[in-house]
């Protein structure tokens, strides 16, 4: 018996949809370092100072969130810690019931100005 190779041809519509999905997912990622460089250029700082400012900003935000404070950043939004209760879940591979322990998460609510700008 001879095995034959089955060829799959894509229709133009499927190929276009797949291409569009790839381009939709591929977005530019802006890191803290990128923002620090922009900050340094805008305000006449060197890159090291701008990186330190950004690192200090993140450390300050983290410190306040650990205390349970709600941060309101004008024009951007609000950050706050929310508690998630313990709950029952299912292992998708086996269907077995598992207990998911309580946890905390950081929630972000965008400001009206940010929503309108986007």
CSV table of N, CA and C in Angstrom, one decimal:
chain,number,residue,atom,x,y,z
A,1,UNK,N,0.8,-1.2,0.0
A,1,UNK,CA,0.0,0.0,0.0
A,1,UNK,C,0.9,1.2,0.0
A,2,UNK,N,0.5,2.1,-0.8
A,2,UNK,CA,1.2,3.4,-0.9
A,2,UNK,C,0.5,4.5,-0.2
A,3,UNK,N,1.2,5.2,0.7
A,3,UNK,CA,0.5,6.3,1.4
A,3,UNK,C,0.6,7.5,0.5
A,4,UNK,N,-0.5,8.2,0.4
A,4,UNK,CA,-0.6,9.4,-0.4
A,4,UNK,C,-0.7,10.6,0.6
A,5,UNK,N,0.0,11.6,0.2
A,5,UNK,CA,0.0,12.8,1.0
A,5,UNK,C,-1.2,13.7,0.6
A,6,UNK,N,-2.0,14.0,1.5
A,6,UNK,CA,-3.2,14.8,1.3
A,6,UNK,C,-2.8,16.3,1.4
A,7,UNK,N,-3.1,17.0,0.4
A,7,UNK,CA,-2.8,18.5,0.4
A,7,UNK,C,-4.0,19.2,0.8
A,8,UNK,N,-3.8,20.2,1.6
A,8,UNK,CA,-4.9,21.1,2.1
A,8,UNK,C,-4.7,22.4,1.4
A,9,UNK,N,-5.7,22.9,0.7
A,9,UNK,CA,-5.6,24.2,0.1
A,9,UNK,C,-6.4,25.2,0.9
A,10,UNK,N,-5.9,26.3,1.1
A,10,UNK,CA,-6.6,27.4,1.8
A,10,UNK,C,-7.4,28.2,0.8
A,11,UNK,N,-8.6,28.6,1.2
A,11,UNK,CA,-9.3,29.5,0.4
A,11,UNK,C,-8.8,30.9,0.6
A,12,UNK,N,-9.0,31.8,-0.3
A,12,UNK,CA,-8.5,33.1,-0.1
A,12,UNK,C,-9.1,33.8,1.1
A,13,UNK,N,-10.3,33.5,1.4
A,13,UNK,CA,-11.0,34.2,2.5
A,13,UNK,C,-10.4,33.7,3.8
A,14,UNK,N,-10.1,32.4,3.9
A,14,UNK,CA,-9.5,31.9,5.1
A,14,UNK,C,-8.1,32.4,5.3
A,15,UNK,N,-7.3,32.5,4.2
A,15,UNK,CA,-5.9,33.0,4.3
A,15,UNK,C,-6.0,34.5,4.7
A,16,UNK,N,-6.9,35.3,4.2
A,16,UNK,CA,-7.0,36.7,4.5
A,16,UNK,C,-7.4,36.9,6.0
A,17,UNK,N,-8.3,36.0,6.5
A,17,UNK,CA,-8.8,36.1,7.9
A,17,UNK,C,-7.6,35.7,8.8
A,18,UNK,N,-6.8,34.7,8.4
A,18,UNK,CA,-5.7,34.3,9.3
A,18,UNK,C,-4.6,35.4,9.3
A,19,UNK,N,-4.4,36.1,8.2
A,19,UNK,CA,-3.4,37.2,8.1
A,19,UNK,C,-3.9,38.4,8.9
A,20,UNK,N,-5.2,38.7,8.8
A,20,UNK,CA,-5.8,39.8,9.6
A,20,UNK,C,-5.7,39.5,11.1
A,21,UNK,N,-5.9,38.3,11.5
A,21,UNK,CA,-5.8,37.9,12.9
A,21,UNK,C,-4.4,38.1,13.4
A,22,UNK,N,-3.4,37.7,12.6
A,22,UNK,CA,-2.0,37.9,13.0
A,22,UNK,C,-1.6,39.4,13.2
A,23,UNK,N,-2.1,40.2,12.3
A,23,UNK,CA,-1.8,41.6,12.4
A,23,UNK,C,-2.5,42.3,13.5
A,24,UNK,N,-3.7,41.8,13.8
A,24,UNK,CA,-4.5,42.4,14.9
A,24,UNK,C,-3.8,42.1,16.3
A,25,UNK,N,-3.2,40.9,16.4
A,25,UNK,CA,-2.5,40.5,17.6
A,25,UNK,C,-1.2,41.2,17.8
A,26,UNK,N,-0.5,41.4,16.7
A,26,UNK,CA,0.8,42.0,16.7
A,26,UNK,C,0.7,43.5,16.9
A,27,UNK,N,0.9,43.9,18.2
A,27,UNK,CA,0.9,45.3,18.5
A,27,UNK,C,2.2,45.7,19.1
A,28,UNK,N,2.6,47.0,19.0
A,28,UNK,CA,3.8,47.4,19.6
A,28,UNK,C,3.7,47.4,21.1
A,29,UNK,N,4.8,46.9,21.8
A,29,UNK,CA,4.9,46.9,23.2
A,29,UNK,C,5.8,48.0,23.7
A,30,UNK,N,5.3,48.9,24.5
A,30,UNK,CA,6.0,50.0,25.1
A,30,UNK,C,6.4,49.6,26.5
A,31,UNK,N,7.7,49.5,26.8
A,31,UNK,CA,8.2,49.1,28.1
A,31,UNK,C,8.5,50.4,28.9
A,32,UNK,N,8.8,50.1,30.2
A,32,UNK,CA,9.2,51.2,31.1
A,32,UNK,C,10.5,51.9,30.5
A,33,UNK,N,11.4,51.2,30.0
A,33,UNK,CA,12.6,51.7,29.4
A,33,UNK,C,12.3,52.7,28.2
A,34,UNK,N,11.3,52.3,27.4
A,34,UNK,CA,10.9,53.2,26.3
A,34,UNK,C,10.3,54.5,26.8
A,35,UNK,N,9.5,54.3,27.9
A,35,UNK,CA,8.8,55.5,28.5
A,35,UNK,C,9.9,56.4,29.1
A,36,UNK,N,10.9,55.8,29.8
A,36,UNK,CA,12.0,56.6,30.4
A,36,UNK,C,12.8,57.3,29.4
A,37,UNK,N,13.0,56.7,28.2
A,37,UNK,CA,13.8,57.5,27.2
A,37,UNK,C,13.0,58.7,26.7
A,38,UNK,N,11.7,58.5,26.5
A,38,UNK,CA,10.8,59.6,26.1
A,38,UNK,C,10.8,60.7,27.1
A,39,UNK,N,10.7,60.3,28.4
A,39,UNK,CA,10.7,61.2,29.5
A,39,UNK,C,12.0,62.0,29.5
A,40,UNK,N,13.2,61.3,29.3
A,40,UNK,CA,14.5,62.0,29.3
A,40,UNK,C,14.6,63.0,28.2
A,41,UNK,N,14.1,62.6,27.0
A,41,UNK,CA,14.1,63.6,25.9
A,41,UNK,C,13.2,64.8,26.1
A,42,UNK,N,12.1,64.6,26.7
A,42,UNK,CA,11.1,65.6,26.9
A,42,UNK,C,11.6,66.6,28.0
A,43,UNK,N,12.2,66.1,29.0
A,43,UNK,CA,12.5,67.0,30.2
A,43,UNK,C,14.0,67.2,30.3
A,44,UNK,N,14.8,66.8,29.4
A,44,UNK,CA,16.2,67.2,29.4
A,44,UNK,C,17.0,66.4,30.5
A,45,UNK,N,16.5,65.2,30.9
A,45,UNK,CA,17.2,64.4,31.8
A,45,UNK,C,18.1,63.4,31.1
A,46,UNK,N,19.1,62.8,31.8
A,46,UNK,CA,19.8,61.7,31.2
A,46,UNK,C,19.0,60.4,31.4
A,47,UNK,N,19.3,59.4,30.6
A,47,UNK,CA,18.5,58.2,30.6
A,47,UNK,C,18.5,57.5,32.0
A,48,UNK,N,19.7,57.6,32.7
A,48,UNK,CA,19.8,56.9,34.0
A,48,UNK,C,18.8,57.5,35.0
A,49,UNK,N,18.7,58.9,35.0
A,49,UNK,CA,17.8,59.6,35.9
A,49,UNK,C,16.4,59.2,35.6
A,50,UNK,N,16.0,59.2,34.3
A,50,UNK,CA,14.7,58.9,33.9
A,50,UNK,C,14.3,57.4,34.3
A,51,UNK,N,15.3,56.5,34.1
A,51,UNK,CA,15.0,55.1,34.5
A,51,UNK,C,14.8,55.0,36.0
A,52,UNK,N,15.5,55.8,36.8
A,52,UNK,CA,15.4,55.8,38.3
A,52,UNK,C,14.0,56.4,38.7
A,53,UNK,N,13.6,57.4,38.0
A,53,UNK,CA,12.3,58.0,38.2
A,53,UNK,C,11.2,57.0,38.0
A,54,UNK,N,11.3,56.3,36.9
A,54,UNK,CA,10.2,55.3,36.5
A,54,UNK,C,10.2,54.1,37.5
A,55,UNK,N,11.4,53.7,38.0
A,55,UNK,CA,11.5,52.6,38.9
A,55,UNK,C,11.0,53.1,40.3
A,56,UNK,N,11.2,54.3,40.7
A,56,UNK,CA,10.7,54.8,41.9
A,56,UNK,C,9.2,54.9,41.9
A,57,UNK,N,8.6,55.3,40.7
A,57,UNK,CA,7.2,55.4,40.5
A,57,UNK,C,6.5,54.1,40.7
A,58,UNK,N,7.1,53.0,40.1
A,58,UNK,CA,6.6,51.7,40.3
A,58,UNK,C,6.6,51.2,41.7
A,59,UNK,N,7.8,51.5,42.4
A,59,UNK,CA,7.9,51.1,43.8
A,59,UNK,C,6.9,51.8,44.7
A,60,UNK,N,6.7,53.1,44.4
A,60,UNK,CA,5.7,53.8,45.2
A,60,UNK,C,4.3,53.3,45.0
A,61,UNK,N,3.9,53.0,43.8
A,61,UNK,CA,2.6,52.5,43.5
A,61,UNK,C,2.4,51.1,44.2
A,62,UNK,N,3.5,50.3,44.1
A,62,UNK,CA,3.4,49.0,44.7
A,62,UNK,C,3.3,49.1,46.3
A,63,UNK,N,4.0,50.0,46.8
A,63,UNK,CA,4.0,50.2,48.3
A,63,UNK,C,2.5,50.6,48.7
A,64,UNK,N,1.9,51.5,48.0
A,64,UNK,CA,0.6,52.0,48.4
A,64,UNK,C,-0.5,50.9,48.2
A,65,UNK,N,-0.3,50.1,47.1
A,65,UNK,CA,-1.3,49.0,46.9
A,65,UNK,C,-1.1,47.9,47.9
A,66,UNK,N,0.1,47.7,48.4
A,66,UNK,CA,0.3,46.7,49.5
A,66,UNK,C,-0.4,47.1,50.8
A,67,UNK,N,-0.5,48.4,51.0
A,67,UNK,CA,-1.1,49.0,52.2
A,67,UNK,C,-2.7,48.9,52.0
A,68,UNK,N,-3.1,48.7,50.8
A,68,UNK,CA,-4.6,48.6,50.6
A,68,UNK,C,-5.2,49.9,50.1
A,69,UNK,N,-4.3,50.9,49.8
A,69,UNK,CA,-4.8,52.2,49.3
A,69,UNK,C,-5.3,52.1,47.9
A,70,UNK,N,-6.2,53.0,47.5
A,70,UNK,CA,-6.7,53.1,46.2
A,70,UNK,C,-6.0,54.2,45.5
A,71,UNK,N,-5.4,54.0,44.3
A,71,UNK,CA,-4.6,55.1,43.7
A,71,UNK,C,-5.5,55.6,42.5
A,72,UNK,N,-5.7,56.9,42.6
A,72,UNK,CA,-6.4,57.6,41.5
A,72,UNK,C,-5.4,58.4,40.7
A,73,UNK,N,-5.1,58.1,39.5
A,73,UNK,CA,-4.2,58.8,38.6
A,73,UNK,C,-5.0,59.6,37.6
A,74,UNK,N,-5.0,60.9,37.8
A,74,UNK,CA,-5.9,61.8,37.0
A,74,UNK,C,-5.6,61.6,35.5
A,75,UNK,N,-6.7,61.4,34.7
A,75,UNK,CA,-6.5,61.2,33.3
A,75,UNK,C,-6.2,59.8,32.9
A,76,UNK,N,-5.8,58.9,33.8
A,76,UNK,CA,-5.5,57.6,33.5
A,76,UNK,C,-6.5,56.6,34.0
A,77,UNK,N,-6.7,56.6,35.3
A,77,UNK,CA,-7.7,55.7,35.9
A,77,UNK,C,-7.4,55.4,37.4
A,78,UNK,N,-8.0,54.4,37.9
A,78,UNK,CA,-7.9,54.0,39.3
A,78,UNK,C,-7.3,52.6,39.5
A,79,UNK,N,-6.4,52.4,40.3
A,79,UNK,CA,-5.8,51.1,40.7
A,79,UNK,C,-6.2,50.8,42.1
A,80,UNK,N,-6.7,49.6,42.3
A,80,UNK,CA,-7.0,49.1,43.7
A,80,UNK,C,-6.9,47.6,43.8
A,81,UNK,N,-6.7,47.2,45.0
A,81,UNK,CA,-6.5,45.7,45.3
A,81,UNK,C,-7.9,45.2,45.6
A,82,UNK,N,-8.3,44.1,45.0
A,82,UNK,CA,-9.6,43.5,45.3
A,82,UNK,C,-9.3,42.0,45.7
A,83,UNK,N,-10.1,41.6,46.7
A,83,UNK,CA,-10.0,40.2,47.2
A,83,UNK,C,-10.9,39.3,46.4
A,84,UNK,N,-10.4,38.1,46.1
A,84,UNK,CA,-11.2,37.1,45.4
A,84,UNK,C,-11.4,36.0,46.4
A,85,UNK,N,-12.6,35.6,46.6
A,85,UNK,CA,-13.0,34.6,47.6
A,85,UNK,C,-12.5,33.2,47.1
A,86,UNK,N,-12.4,32.3,48.0
A,86,UNK,CA,-12.1,30.9,47.7
A,86,UNK,C,-13.3,30.3,46.9
A,87,UNK,N,-13.0,29.4,46.0
A,87,UNK,CA,-14.1,28.8,45.2
A,87,UNK,C,-13.8,27.5,44.7
A,88,UNK,N,-14.8,26.8,44.2
A,88,UNK,CA,-14.5,25.5,43.6
A,88,UNK,C,-14.4,25.6,42.1
A,89,UNK,N,-13.5,24.9,41.6
A,89,UNK,CA,-13.3,24.9,40.1
A,89,UNK,C,-13.1,23.5,39.6
A,90,UNK,N,-12.8,23.3,38.3
A,90,UNK,CA,-12.7,22.0,37.7
A,90,UNK,C,-11.4,22.0,36.9
A,91,UNK,N,-10.7,20.8,37.1
A,91,UNK,CA,-9.5,20.6,36.3
A,91,UNK,C,-10.0,20.3,34.9
A,92,UNK,N,-9.7,21.1,33.8
A,92,UNK,CA,-10.2,20.8,32.5
A,92,UNK,C,-9.8,19.5,31.9
A,93,UNK,N,-8.6,19.0,32.3
A,93,UNK,CA,-8.1,17.8,31.7
A,93,UNK,C,-8.8,16.5,32.3
A,94,UNK,N,-9.1,16.5,33.6
A,94,UNK,CA,-9.7,15.4,34.2
A,94,UNK,C,-11.2,15.6,34.6
A,95,UNK,N,-11.6,16.8,34.7
A,95,UNK,CA,-13.0,17.1,35.2
A,95,UNK,C,-13.1,17.0,36.7
A,96,UNK,N,-12.0,16.8,37.4
A,96,UNK,CA,-12.0,16.6,38.8
A,96,UNK,C,-12.2,18.0,39.5
A,97,UNK,N,-13.0,18.0,40.5
A,97,UNK,CA,-13.3,19.3,41.3
A,97,UNK,C,-12.1,19.6,42.1
A,98,UNK,N,-11.7,20.9,42.0
A,98,UNK,CA,-10.5,21.3,42.8
A,98,UNK,C,-10.9,22.6,43.6
A,99,UNK,N,-10.2,22.8,44.7
A,99,UNK,CA,-10.5,24.0,45.5
A,99,UNK,C,-9.5,25.1,45.1
A,100,UNK,N,-10.0,26.3,44.7
A,100,UNK,CA,-9.1,27.4,44.4
A,100,UNK,C,-9.1,28.3,45.6
A,101,UNK,N,-7.9,28.6,46.1
A,101,UNK,CA,-7.8,29.3,47.3
A,101,UNK,C,-8.1,30.8,47.1
A,102,UNK,N,-8.4,31.5,48.1
A,102,UNK,CA,-8.6,33.0,48.1
A,102,UNK,C,-7.3,33.7,47.6
A,103,UNK,N,-7.5,34.8,46.9
A,103,UNK,CA,-6.3,35.6,46.5
A,103,UNK,C,-6.7,37.0,46.4
A,104,UNK,N,-5.7,37.8,46.0
A,104,UNK,CA,-5.9,39.3,45.8
A,104,UNK,C,-5.5,39.5,44.4
A,105,UNK,N,-6.1,40.6,43.8
A,105,UNK,CA,-5.7,41.0,42.4
A,105,UNK,C,-5.8,42.5,42.3
A,106,UNK,N,-5.0,43.0,41.4
A,106,UNK,CA,-5.0,44.5,41.2
A,106,UNK,C,-6.0,44.7,40.1
A,107,UNK,N,-7.0,45.6,40.4
A,107,UNK,CA,-8.0,46.0,39.4
A,107,UNK,C,-7.7,47.4,38.9
A,108,UNK,N,-8.0,47.6,37.6
A,108,UNK,CA,-7.8,48.9,37.0
A,108,UNK,C,-9.1,49.3,36.4
A,109,UNK,N,-9.5,50.5,36.7
A,109,UNK,CA,-10.7,51.1,36.0
A,109,UNK,C,-10.3,52.4,35.3
A,110,UNK,N,-10.4,52.4,34.0
A,110,UNK,CA,-10.0,53.5,33.2
A,110,UNK,C,-10.8,54.7,33.5
A,111,UNK,N,-10.1,55.9,33.4
A,111,UNK,CA,-10.8,57.2,33.6
A,111,UNK,C,-11.6,57.5,32.3
A,112,UNK,N,-12.5,58.4,32.5
A,112,UNK,CA,-13.3,58.9,31.4
A,112,UNK,C,-12.5,59.5,30.3
A,113,UNK,N,-11.5,60.3,30.7
A,113,UNK,CA,-10.6,60.9,29.7
A,113,UNK,C,-9.9,59.9,28.9
A,114,UNK,N,-9.4,58.8,29.5
A,114,UNK,CA,-8.7,57.8,28.8
A,114,UNK,C,-9.6,57.1,27.8
A,115,UNK,N,-10.8,56.7,28.2
A,115,UNK,CA,-11.8,56.1,27.4
A,115,UNK,C,-12.1,56.9,26.2
A,116,UNK,N,-12.3,58.2,26.4
A,116,UNK,CA,-12.6,59.1,25.3
A,116,UNK,C,-11.5,59.3,24.3
A,117,UNK,N,-10.2,59.2,24.8
A,117,UNK,CA,-9.1,59.4,24.0
A,117,UNK,C,-8.8,58.2,23.1
A,118,UNK,N,-9.2,57.1,23.6
A,118,UNK,CA,-9.0,55.8,22.8
A,118,UNK,C,-10.2,55.7,21.9
